[in-house]
PDB file of C-alpha atoms in Angstrom:
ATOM      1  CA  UNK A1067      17.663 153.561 173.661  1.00  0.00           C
ATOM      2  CA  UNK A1068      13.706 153.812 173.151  1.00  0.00           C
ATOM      3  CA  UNK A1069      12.829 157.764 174.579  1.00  0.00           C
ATOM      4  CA  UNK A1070       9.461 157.536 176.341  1.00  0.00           C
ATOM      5  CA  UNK A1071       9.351 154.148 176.891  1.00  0.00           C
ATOM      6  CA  UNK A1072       5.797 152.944 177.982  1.00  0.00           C
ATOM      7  CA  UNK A1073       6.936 150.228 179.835  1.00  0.00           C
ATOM      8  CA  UNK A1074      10.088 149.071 181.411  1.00  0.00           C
ATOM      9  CA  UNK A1075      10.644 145.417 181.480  1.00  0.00           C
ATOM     10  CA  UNK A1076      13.101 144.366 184.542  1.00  0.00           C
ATOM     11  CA  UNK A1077      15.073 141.406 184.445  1.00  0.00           C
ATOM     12  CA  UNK A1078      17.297 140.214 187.098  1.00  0.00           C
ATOM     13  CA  UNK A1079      20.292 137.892 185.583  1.00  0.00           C
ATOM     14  CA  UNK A1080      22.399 135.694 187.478  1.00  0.00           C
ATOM     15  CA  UNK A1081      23.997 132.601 185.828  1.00  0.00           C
ATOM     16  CA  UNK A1082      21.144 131.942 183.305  1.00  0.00           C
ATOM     17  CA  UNK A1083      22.945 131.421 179.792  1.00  0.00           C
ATOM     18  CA  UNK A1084      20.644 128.808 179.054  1.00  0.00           C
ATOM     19  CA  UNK A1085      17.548 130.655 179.120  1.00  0.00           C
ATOM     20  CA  UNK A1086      18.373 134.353 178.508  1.00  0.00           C
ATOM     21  CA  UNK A1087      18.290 134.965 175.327  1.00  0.00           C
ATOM     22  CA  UNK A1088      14.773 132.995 175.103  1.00  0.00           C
ATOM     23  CA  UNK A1089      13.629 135.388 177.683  1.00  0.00           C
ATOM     24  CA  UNK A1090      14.633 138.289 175.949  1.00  0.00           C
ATOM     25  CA  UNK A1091      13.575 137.705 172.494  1.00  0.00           C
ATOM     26  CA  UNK A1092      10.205 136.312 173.417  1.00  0.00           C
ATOM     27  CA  UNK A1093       9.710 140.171 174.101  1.00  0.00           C
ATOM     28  CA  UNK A1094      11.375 141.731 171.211  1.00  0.00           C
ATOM     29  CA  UNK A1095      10.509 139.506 168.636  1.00  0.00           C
ATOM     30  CA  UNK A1096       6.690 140.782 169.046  1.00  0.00           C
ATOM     31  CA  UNK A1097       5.171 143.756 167.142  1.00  0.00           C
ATOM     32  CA  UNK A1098       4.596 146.348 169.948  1.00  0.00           C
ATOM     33  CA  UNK A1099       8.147 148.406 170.485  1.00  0.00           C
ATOM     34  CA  UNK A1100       7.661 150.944 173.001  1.00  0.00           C
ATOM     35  CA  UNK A1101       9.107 149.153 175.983  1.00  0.00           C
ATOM     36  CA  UNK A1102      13.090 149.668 177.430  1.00  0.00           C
ATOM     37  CA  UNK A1103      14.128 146.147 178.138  1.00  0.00           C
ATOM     38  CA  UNK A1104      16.750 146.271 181.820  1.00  0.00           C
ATOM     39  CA  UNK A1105      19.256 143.842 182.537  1.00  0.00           C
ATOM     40  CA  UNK A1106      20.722 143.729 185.677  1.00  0.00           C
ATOM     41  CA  UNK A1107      23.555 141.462 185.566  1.00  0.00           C
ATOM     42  CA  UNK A1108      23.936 140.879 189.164  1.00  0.00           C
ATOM     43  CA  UNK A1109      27.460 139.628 189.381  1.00  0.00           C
ATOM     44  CA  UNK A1110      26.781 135.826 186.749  1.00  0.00           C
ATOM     45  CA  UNK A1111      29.580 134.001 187.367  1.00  0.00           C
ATOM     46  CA  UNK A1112      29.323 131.431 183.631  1.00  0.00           C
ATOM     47  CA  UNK A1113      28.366 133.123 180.584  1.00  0.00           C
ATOM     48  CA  UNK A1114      25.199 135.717 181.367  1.00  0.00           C
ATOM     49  CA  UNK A1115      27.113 138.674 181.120  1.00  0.00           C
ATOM     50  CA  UNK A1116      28.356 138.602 177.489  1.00  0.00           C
ATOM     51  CA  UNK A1117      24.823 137.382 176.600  1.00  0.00           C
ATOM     52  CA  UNK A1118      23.425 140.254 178.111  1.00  0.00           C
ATOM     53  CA  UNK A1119      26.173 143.064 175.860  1.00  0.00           C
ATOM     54  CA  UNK A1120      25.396 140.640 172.984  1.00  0.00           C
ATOM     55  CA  UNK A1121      21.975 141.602 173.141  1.00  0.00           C
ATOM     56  CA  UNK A1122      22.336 144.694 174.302  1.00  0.00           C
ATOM     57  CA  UNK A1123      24.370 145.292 170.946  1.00  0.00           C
ATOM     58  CA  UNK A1124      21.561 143.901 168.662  1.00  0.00           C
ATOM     59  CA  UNK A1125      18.493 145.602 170.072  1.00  0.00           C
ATOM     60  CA  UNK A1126      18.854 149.131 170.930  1.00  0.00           C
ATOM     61  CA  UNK A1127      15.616 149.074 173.645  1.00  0.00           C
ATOM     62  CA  UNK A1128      18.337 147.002 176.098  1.00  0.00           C
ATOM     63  CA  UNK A1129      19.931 148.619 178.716  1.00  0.00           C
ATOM     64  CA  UNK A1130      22.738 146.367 180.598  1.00  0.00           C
ATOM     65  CA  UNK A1131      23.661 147.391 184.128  1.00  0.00           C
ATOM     66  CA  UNK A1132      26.433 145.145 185.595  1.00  0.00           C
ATOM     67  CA  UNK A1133      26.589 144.857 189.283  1.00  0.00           C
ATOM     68  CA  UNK A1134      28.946 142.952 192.451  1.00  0.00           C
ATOM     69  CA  UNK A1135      26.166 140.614 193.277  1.00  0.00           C
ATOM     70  CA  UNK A1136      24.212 141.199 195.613  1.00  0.00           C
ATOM     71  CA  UNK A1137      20.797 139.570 195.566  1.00  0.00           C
ATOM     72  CA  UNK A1138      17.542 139.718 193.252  1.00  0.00           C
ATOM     73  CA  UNK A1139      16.088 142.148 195.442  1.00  0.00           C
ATOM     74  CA  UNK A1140      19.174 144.522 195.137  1.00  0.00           C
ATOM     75  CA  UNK A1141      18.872 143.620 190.987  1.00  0.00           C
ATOM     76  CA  UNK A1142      15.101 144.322 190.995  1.00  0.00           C
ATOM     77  CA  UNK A1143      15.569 147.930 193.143  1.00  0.00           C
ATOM     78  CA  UNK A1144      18.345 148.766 190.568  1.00  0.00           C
ATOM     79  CA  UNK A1145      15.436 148.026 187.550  1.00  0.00           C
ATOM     80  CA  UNK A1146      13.123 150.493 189.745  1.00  0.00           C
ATOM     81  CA  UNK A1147      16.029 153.403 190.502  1.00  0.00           C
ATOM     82  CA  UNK A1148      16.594 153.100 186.166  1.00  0.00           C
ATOM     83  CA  UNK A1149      13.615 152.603 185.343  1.00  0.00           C
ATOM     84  CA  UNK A1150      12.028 155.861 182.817  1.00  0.00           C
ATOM     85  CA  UNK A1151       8.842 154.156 181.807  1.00  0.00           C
ATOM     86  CA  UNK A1152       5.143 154.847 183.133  1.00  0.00           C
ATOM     87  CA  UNK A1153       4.731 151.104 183.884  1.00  0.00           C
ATOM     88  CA  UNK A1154       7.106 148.386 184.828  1.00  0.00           C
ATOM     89  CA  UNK A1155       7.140 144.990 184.983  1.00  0.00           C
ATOM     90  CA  UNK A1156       9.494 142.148 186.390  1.00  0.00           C
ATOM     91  CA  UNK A1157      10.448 139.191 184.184  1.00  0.00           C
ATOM     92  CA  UNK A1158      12.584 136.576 185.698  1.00  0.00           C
ATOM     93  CA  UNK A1159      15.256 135.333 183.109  1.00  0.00           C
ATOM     94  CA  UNK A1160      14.319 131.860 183.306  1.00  0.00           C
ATOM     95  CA  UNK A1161      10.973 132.519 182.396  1.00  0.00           C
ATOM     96  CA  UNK A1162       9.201 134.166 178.973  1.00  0.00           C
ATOM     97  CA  UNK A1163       6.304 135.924 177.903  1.00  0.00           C
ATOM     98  CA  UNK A1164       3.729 134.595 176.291  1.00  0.00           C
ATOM     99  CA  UNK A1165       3.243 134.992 172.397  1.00  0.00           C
ATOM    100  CA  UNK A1166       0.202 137.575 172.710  1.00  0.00           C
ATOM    101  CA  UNK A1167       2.109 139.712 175.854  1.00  0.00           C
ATOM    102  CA  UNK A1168       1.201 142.876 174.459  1.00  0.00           C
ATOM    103  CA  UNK A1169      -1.182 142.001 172.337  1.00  0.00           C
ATOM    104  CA  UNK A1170      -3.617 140.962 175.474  1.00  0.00           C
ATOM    105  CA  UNK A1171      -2.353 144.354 177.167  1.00  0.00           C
ATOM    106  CA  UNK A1172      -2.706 147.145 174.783  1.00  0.00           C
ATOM    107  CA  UNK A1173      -6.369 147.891 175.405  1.00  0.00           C
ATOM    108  CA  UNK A1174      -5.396 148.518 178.745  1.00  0.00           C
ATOM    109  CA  UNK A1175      -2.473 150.103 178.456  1.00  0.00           C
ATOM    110  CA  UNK A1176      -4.271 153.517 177.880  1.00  0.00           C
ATOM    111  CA  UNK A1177      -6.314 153.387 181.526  1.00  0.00           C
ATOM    112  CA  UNK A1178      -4.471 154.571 184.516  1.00  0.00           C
ATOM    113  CA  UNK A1179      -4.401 151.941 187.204  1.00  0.00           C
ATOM    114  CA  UNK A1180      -2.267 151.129 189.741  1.00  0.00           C
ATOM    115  CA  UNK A1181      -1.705 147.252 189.196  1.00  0.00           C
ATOM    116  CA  UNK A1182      -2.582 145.245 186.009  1.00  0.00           C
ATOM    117  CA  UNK A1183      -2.765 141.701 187.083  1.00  0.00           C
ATOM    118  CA  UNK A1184      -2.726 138.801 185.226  1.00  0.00           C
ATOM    119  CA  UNK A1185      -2.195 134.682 185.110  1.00  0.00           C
ATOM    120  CA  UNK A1186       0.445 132.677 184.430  1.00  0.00           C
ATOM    121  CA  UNK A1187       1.210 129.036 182.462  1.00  0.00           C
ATOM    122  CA  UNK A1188       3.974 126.712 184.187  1.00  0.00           C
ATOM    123  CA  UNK A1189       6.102 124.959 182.008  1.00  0.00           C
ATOM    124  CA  UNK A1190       8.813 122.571 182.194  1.00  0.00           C
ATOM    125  CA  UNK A1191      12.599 123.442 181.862  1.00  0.00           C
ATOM    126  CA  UNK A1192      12.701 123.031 178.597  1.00  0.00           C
ATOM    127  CA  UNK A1193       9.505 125.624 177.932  1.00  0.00           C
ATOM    128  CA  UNK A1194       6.975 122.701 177.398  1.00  0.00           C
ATOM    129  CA  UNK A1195       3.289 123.705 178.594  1.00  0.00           C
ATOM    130  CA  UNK A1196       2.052 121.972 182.070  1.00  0.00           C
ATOM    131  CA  UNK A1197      -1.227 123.985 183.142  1.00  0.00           C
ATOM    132  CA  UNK A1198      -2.281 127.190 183.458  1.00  0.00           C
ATOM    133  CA  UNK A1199      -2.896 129.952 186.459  1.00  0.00           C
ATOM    134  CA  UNK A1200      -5.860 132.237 185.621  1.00  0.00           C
ATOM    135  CA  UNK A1201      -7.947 134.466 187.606  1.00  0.00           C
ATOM    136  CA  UNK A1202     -11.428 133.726 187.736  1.00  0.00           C
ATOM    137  CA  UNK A1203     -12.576 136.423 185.406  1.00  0.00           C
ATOM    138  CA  UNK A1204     -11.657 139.826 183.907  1.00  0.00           C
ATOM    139  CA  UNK A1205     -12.259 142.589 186.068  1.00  0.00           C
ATOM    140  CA  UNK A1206     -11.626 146.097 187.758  1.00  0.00           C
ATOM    141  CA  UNK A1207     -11.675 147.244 191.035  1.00  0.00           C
ATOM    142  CA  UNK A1208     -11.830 151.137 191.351  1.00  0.00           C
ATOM    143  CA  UNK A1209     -11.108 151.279 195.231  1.00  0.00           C
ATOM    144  CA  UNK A1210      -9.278 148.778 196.806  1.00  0.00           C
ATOM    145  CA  UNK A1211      -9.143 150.018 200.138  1.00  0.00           C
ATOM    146  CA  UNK A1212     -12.574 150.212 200.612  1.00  0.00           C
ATOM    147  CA  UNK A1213     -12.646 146.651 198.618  1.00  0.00           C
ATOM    148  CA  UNK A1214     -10.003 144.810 200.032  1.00  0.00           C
ATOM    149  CA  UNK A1215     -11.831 141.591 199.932  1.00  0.00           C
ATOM    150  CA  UNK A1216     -11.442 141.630 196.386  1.00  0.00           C
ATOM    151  CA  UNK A1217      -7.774 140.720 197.177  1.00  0.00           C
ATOM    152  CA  UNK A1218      -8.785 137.515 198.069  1.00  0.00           C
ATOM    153  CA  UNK A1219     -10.492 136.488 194.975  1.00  0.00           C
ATOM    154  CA  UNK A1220      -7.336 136.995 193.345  1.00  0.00           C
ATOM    155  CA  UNK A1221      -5.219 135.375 195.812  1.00  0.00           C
ATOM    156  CA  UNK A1222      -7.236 132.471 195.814  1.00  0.00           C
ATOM    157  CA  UNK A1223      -6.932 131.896 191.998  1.00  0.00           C
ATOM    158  CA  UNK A1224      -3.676 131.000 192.814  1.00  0.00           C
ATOM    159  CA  UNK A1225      -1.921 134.131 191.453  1.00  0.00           C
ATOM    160  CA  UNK A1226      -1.169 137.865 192.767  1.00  0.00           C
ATOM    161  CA  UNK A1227       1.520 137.083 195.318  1.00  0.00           C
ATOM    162  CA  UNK A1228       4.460 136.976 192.936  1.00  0.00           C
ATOM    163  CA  UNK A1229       6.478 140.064 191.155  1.00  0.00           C
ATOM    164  CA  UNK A1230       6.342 138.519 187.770  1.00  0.00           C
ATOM    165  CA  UNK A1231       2.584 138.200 187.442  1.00  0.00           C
ATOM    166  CA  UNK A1232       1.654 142.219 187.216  1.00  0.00           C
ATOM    167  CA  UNK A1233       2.479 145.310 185.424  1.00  0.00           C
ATOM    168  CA  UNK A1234       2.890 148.188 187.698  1.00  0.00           C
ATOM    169  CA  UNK A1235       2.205 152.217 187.885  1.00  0.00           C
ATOM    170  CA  UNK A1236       5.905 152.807 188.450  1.00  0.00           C
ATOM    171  CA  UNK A1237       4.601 156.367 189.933  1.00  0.00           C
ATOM    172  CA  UNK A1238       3.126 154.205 192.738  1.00  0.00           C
ATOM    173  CA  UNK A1239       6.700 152.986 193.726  1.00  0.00           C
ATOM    174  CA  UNK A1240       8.656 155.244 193.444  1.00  0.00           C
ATOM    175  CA  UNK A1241       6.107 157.789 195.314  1.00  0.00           C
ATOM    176  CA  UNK A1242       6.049 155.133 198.369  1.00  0.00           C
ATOM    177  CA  UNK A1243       9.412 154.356 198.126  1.00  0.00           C
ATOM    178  CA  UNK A1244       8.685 150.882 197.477  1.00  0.00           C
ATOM    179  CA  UNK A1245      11.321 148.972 196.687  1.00  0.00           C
ATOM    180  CA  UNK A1246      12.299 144.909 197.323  1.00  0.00           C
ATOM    181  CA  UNK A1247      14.400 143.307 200.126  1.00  0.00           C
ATOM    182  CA  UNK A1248      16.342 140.596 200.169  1.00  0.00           C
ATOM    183  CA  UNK A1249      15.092 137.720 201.717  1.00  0.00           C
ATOM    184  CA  UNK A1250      15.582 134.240 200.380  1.00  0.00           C
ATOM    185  CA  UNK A1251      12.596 133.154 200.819  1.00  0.00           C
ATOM    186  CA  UNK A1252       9.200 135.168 200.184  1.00  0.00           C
ATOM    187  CA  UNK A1253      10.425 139.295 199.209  1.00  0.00           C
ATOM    188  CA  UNK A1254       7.753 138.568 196.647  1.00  0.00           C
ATOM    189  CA  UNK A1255       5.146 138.110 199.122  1.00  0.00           C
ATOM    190  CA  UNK A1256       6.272 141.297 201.605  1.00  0.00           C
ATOM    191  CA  UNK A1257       6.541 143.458 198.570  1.00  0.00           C
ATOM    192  CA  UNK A1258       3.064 142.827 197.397  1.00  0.00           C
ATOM    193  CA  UNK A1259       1.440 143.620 200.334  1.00  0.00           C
ATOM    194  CA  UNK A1260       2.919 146.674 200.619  1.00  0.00           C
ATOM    195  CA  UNK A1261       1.840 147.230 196.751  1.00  0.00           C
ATOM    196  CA  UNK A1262      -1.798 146.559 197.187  1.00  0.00           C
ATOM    197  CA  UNK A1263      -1.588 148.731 200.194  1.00  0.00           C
ATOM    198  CA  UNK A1264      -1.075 151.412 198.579  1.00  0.00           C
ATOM    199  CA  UNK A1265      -2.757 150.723 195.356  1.00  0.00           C
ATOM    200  CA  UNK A1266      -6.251 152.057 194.282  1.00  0.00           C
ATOM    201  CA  UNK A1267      -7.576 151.209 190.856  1.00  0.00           C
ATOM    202  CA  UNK A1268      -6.428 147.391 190.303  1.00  0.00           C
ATOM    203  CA  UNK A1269      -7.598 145.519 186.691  1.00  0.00           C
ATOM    204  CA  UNK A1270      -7.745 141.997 186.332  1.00  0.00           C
ATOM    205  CA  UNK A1271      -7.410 139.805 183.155  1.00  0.00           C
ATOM    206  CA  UNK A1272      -7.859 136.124 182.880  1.00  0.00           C
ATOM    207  CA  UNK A1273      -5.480 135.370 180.625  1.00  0.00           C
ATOM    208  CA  UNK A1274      -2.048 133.488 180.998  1.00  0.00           C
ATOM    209  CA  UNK A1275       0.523 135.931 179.577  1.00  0.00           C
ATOM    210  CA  UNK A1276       4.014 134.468 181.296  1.00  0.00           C
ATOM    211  CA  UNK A1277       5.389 131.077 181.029  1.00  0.00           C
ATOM    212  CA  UNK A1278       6.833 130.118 184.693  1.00  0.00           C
ATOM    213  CA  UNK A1279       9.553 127.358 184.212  1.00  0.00           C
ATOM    214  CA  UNK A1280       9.653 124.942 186.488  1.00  0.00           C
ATOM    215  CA  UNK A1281      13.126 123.580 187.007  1.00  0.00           C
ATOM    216  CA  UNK A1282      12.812 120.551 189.145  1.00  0.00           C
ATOM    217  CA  UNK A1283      15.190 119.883 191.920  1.00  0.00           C
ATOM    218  CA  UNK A1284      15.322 123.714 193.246  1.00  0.00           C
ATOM    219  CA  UNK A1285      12.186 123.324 195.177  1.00  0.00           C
ATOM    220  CA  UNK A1286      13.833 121.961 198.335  1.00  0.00           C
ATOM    221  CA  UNK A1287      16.723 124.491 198.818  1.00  0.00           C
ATOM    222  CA  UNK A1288      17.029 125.298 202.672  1.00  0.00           C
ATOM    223  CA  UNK A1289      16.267 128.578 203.885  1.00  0.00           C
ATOM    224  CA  UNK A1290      17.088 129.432 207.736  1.00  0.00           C
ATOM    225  CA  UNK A1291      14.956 132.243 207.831  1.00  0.00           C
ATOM    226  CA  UNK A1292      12.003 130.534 206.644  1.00  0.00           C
ATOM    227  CA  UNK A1293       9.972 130.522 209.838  1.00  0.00           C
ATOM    228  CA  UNK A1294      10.697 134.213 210.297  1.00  0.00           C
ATOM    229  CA  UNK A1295       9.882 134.969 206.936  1.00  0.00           C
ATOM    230  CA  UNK A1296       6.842 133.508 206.933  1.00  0.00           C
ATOM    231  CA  UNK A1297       5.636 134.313 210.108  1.00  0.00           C
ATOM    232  CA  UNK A1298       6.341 137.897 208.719  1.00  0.00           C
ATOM    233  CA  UNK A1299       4.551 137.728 205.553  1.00  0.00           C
ATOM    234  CA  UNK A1300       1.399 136.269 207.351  1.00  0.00           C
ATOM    235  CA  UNK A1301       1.541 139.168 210.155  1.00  0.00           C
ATOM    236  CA  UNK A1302       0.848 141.269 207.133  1.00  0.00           C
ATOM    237  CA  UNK A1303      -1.333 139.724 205.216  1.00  0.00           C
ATOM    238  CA  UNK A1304      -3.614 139.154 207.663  1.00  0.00           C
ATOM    239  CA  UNK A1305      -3.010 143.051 208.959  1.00  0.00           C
ATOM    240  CA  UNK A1306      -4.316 144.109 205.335  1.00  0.00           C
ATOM    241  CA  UNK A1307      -7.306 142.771 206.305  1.00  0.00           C
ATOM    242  CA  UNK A1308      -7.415 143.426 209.555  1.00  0.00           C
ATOM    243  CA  UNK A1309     -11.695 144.836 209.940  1.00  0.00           C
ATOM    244  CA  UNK A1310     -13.162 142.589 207.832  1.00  0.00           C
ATOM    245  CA  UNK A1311     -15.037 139.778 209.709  1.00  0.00           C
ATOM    246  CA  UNK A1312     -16.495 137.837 207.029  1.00  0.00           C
ATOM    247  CA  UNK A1313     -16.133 134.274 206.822  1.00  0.00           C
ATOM    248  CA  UNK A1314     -14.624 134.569 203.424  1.00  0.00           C
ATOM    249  CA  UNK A1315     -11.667 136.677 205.108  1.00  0.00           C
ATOM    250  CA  UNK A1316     -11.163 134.312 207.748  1.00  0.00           C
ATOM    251  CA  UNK A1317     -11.796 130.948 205.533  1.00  0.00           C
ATOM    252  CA  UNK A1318      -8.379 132.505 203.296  1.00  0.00           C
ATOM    253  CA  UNK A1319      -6.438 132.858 206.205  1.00  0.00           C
ATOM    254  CA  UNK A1320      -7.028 129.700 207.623  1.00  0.00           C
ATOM    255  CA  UNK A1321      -5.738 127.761 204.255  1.00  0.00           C
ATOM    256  CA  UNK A1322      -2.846 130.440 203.529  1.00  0.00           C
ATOM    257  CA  UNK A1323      -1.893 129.500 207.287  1.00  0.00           C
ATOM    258  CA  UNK A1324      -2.480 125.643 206.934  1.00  0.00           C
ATOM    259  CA  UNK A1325      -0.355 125.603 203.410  1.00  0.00           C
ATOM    260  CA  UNK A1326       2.317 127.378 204.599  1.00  0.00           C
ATOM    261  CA  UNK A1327       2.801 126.372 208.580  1.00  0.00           C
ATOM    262  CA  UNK A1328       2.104 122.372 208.143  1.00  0.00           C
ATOM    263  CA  UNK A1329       3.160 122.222 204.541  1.00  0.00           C
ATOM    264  CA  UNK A1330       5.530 124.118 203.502  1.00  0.00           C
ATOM    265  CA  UNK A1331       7.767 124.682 206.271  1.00  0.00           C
ATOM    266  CA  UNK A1332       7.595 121.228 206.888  1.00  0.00           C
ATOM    267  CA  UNK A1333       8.364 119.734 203.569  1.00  0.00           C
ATOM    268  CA  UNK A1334      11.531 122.833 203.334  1.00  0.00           C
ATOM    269  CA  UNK A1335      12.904 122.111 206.857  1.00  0.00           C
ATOM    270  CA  UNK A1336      12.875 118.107 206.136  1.00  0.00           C
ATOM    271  CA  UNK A1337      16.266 118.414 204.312  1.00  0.00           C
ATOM    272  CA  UNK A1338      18.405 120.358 207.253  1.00  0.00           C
ATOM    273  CA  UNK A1339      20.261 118.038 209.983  1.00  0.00           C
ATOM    274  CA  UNK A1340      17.932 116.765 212.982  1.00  0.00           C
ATOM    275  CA  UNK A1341      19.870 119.837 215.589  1.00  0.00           C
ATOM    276  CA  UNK A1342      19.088 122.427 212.972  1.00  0.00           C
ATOM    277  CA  UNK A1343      15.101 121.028 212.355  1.00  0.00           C
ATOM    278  CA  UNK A1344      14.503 121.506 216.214  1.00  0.00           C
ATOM    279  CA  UNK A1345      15.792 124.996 216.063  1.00  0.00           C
ATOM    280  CA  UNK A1346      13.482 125.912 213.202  1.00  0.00           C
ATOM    281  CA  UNK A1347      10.611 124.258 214.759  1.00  0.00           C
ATOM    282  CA  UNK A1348      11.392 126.188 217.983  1.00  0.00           C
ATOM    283  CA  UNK A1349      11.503 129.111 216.853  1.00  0.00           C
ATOM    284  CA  UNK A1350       7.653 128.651 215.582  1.00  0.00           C
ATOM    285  CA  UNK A1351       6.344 127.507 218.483  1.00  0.00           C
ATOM    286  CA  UNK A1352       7.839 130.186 220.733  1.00  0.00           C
ATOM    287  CA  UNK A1353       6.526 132.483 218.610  1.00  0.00           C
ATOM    288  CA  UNK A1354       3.778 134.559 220.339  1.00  0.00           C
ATOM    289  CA  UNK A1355       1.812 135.399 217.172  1.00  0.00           C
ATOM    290  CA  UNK A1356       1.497 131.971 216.104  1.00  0.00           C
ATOM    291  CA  UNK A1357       0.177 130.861 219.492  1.00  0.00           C
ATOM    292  CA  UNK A1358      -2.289 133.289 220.185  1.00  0.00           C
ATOM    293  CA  UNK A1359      -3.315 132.351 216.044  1.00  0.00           C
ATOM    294  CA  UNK A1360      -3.608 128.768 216.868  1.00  0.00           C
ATOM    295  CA  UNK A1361      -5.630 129.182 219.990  1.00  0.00           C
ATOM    296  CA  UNK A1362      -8.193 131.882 218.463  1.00  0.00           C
ATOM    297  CA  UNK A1363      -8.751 129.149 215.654  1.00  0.00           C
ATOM    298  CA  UNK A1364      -8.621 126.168 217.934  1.00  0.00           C
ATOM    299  CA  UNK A1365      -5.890 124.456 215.796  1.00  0.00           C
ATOM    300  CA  UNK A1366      -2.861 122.359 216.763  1.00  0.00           C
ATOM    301  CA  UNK A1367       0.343 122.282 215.396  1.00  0.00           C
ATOM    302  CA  UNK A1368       2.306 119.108 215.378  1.00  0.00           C
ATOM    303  CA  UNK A1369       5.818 118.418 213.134  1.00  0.00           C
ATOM    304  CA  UNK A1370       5.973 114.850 214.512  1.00  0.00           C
TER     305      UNK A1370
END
């Protein structure tokens, strides 16, 4: 067990014995050791939980906590309760980290900032590049609250709303009491908001430092809660910038809303039964919030 660890690297497990170990050692197998690697092995029904005591068992940064399963959200809060590092950062186990991780993030390492953001590269399932999700350019933002457009730049470079694309000030969570919930569907999204509102100092580097597989045919998994979710997630988004007027605010919102309310809903609720699909849509047109949206920004909503 590494004493002092710098960082803690979280990784939620559940029935990933393909990609685990590749996970893993694309961490240890770099020069930089003073991380604590966590794997919560939430309940993996095939092989995932030897893999994770065979590791654990040849590098002695790995902790293993075992656990009834219970959700990545429950895994991820256990990472956070363990957790003994000044920074953390959530890797899925599917994914890796790139071969310069800590090579891009040492100079930074030694600042104190609430939220080290970063891109990302997608890759197939077998780990072979596809393209790349960068932020426009390396910076840092000293005050975010008094800055929060700044949020959108990052937003609309396409990363910034998911767990895995960040490094942490664990202080800032656990002071908070941050921690993730459980929703199918979009706990990335809630959680960040409540991170950046919250954070302060936020740096910015344009470089791709996590590999994001993309396993095709998972994309179209049915979520009942997805309306609700989403609806959610936009009611605070668009709260965190609730007082700025600008057209840049209000040009983000508008495509966040479009992407997610006529695409994304629609493409997710195509594969449930016709009697459940009316439900769903129902359920966003009799909600108030999304009428009142539509009518301040003169749009119409039609899942014909």
């Amino acid at each position: 067990m590494v004493k002092n660890p710098l960082i803690s690297i979280v990784i939620p497990v559940y029935n990933v014995e393909v990609y685990l170990e590749q996970c893993v050692k694309s961490i240890v197998n770099q020069s930089f050791t003073n991380y604590e690697i966590l794997l919560i092995n939430d309940g993996s029904t095939d092989n995932s939980a030897s893999i994770c005591d065979k590791l654990k068992e040849e590098c002695n940064c790995i902790r293993v906590f075992h656990q009834v399963n219970a959700g990545v959200g429950a895994a991820r809060n256990q990472g956070i309760e363990n957790a003994s590092g000044k920074y953390i950062f959530f890797l899925d186990s599917d994914d890796f980290v790139s071969d310069d991780f800590f090579e891009k993030l040492i100079p930074y390492l030694n600042k104190d900032f609430d939220v080290l953001q970063f891109g990302f590269s997608r890759v197939n399932i077998k780990g072979d590049f596809l393209n790349n999700q960068l932020p426009k350019s390396n910076k840092e933002v000293f005050d975010l609250q008094k800055n929060r457009d700044e949020l959108i730049d990052i937003f609309d470079s396409g990363v910034g709303m998911a767990l895995w694309d960040k490094i942490i000030n664990l202080e800032l969570l656990t002071a908070n009491n941050l921690l993730i919930d459980n929703k199918k569907r979009g706990e990335d999204i809630a959680f960040n908001i409540e991170l950046f509102s919250v954070s302060k100092k936020v740096i910015v580097l344009s470089n791709s430092l996590v590999n994001y597989r993309i396993v095709m045919g998972t994309g179209t998994k049915s979520d009942s809660y997805i309306v609700e979710n989403h609806i959610d997630n936009f009611i605070k988004i668009k709260s965190f910038f609730d007082g700025l007027s600008s057209y840049k605010v209000k040009d983000f919102l508008l495509k966040l809303f479009d992407r997610w309310f006529f695409v994304v809903i629609p493409l997710n609720i195509a594969v449930l039964n016709k009697k459940e699909q009316k439900r769903v849509v129902n359920l966003l047109f009799d909600n108030n919030f999304i009428r009142i949206y539509l009518k301040e920004n003169n749009l119409k909503l039609n899942f014909y």
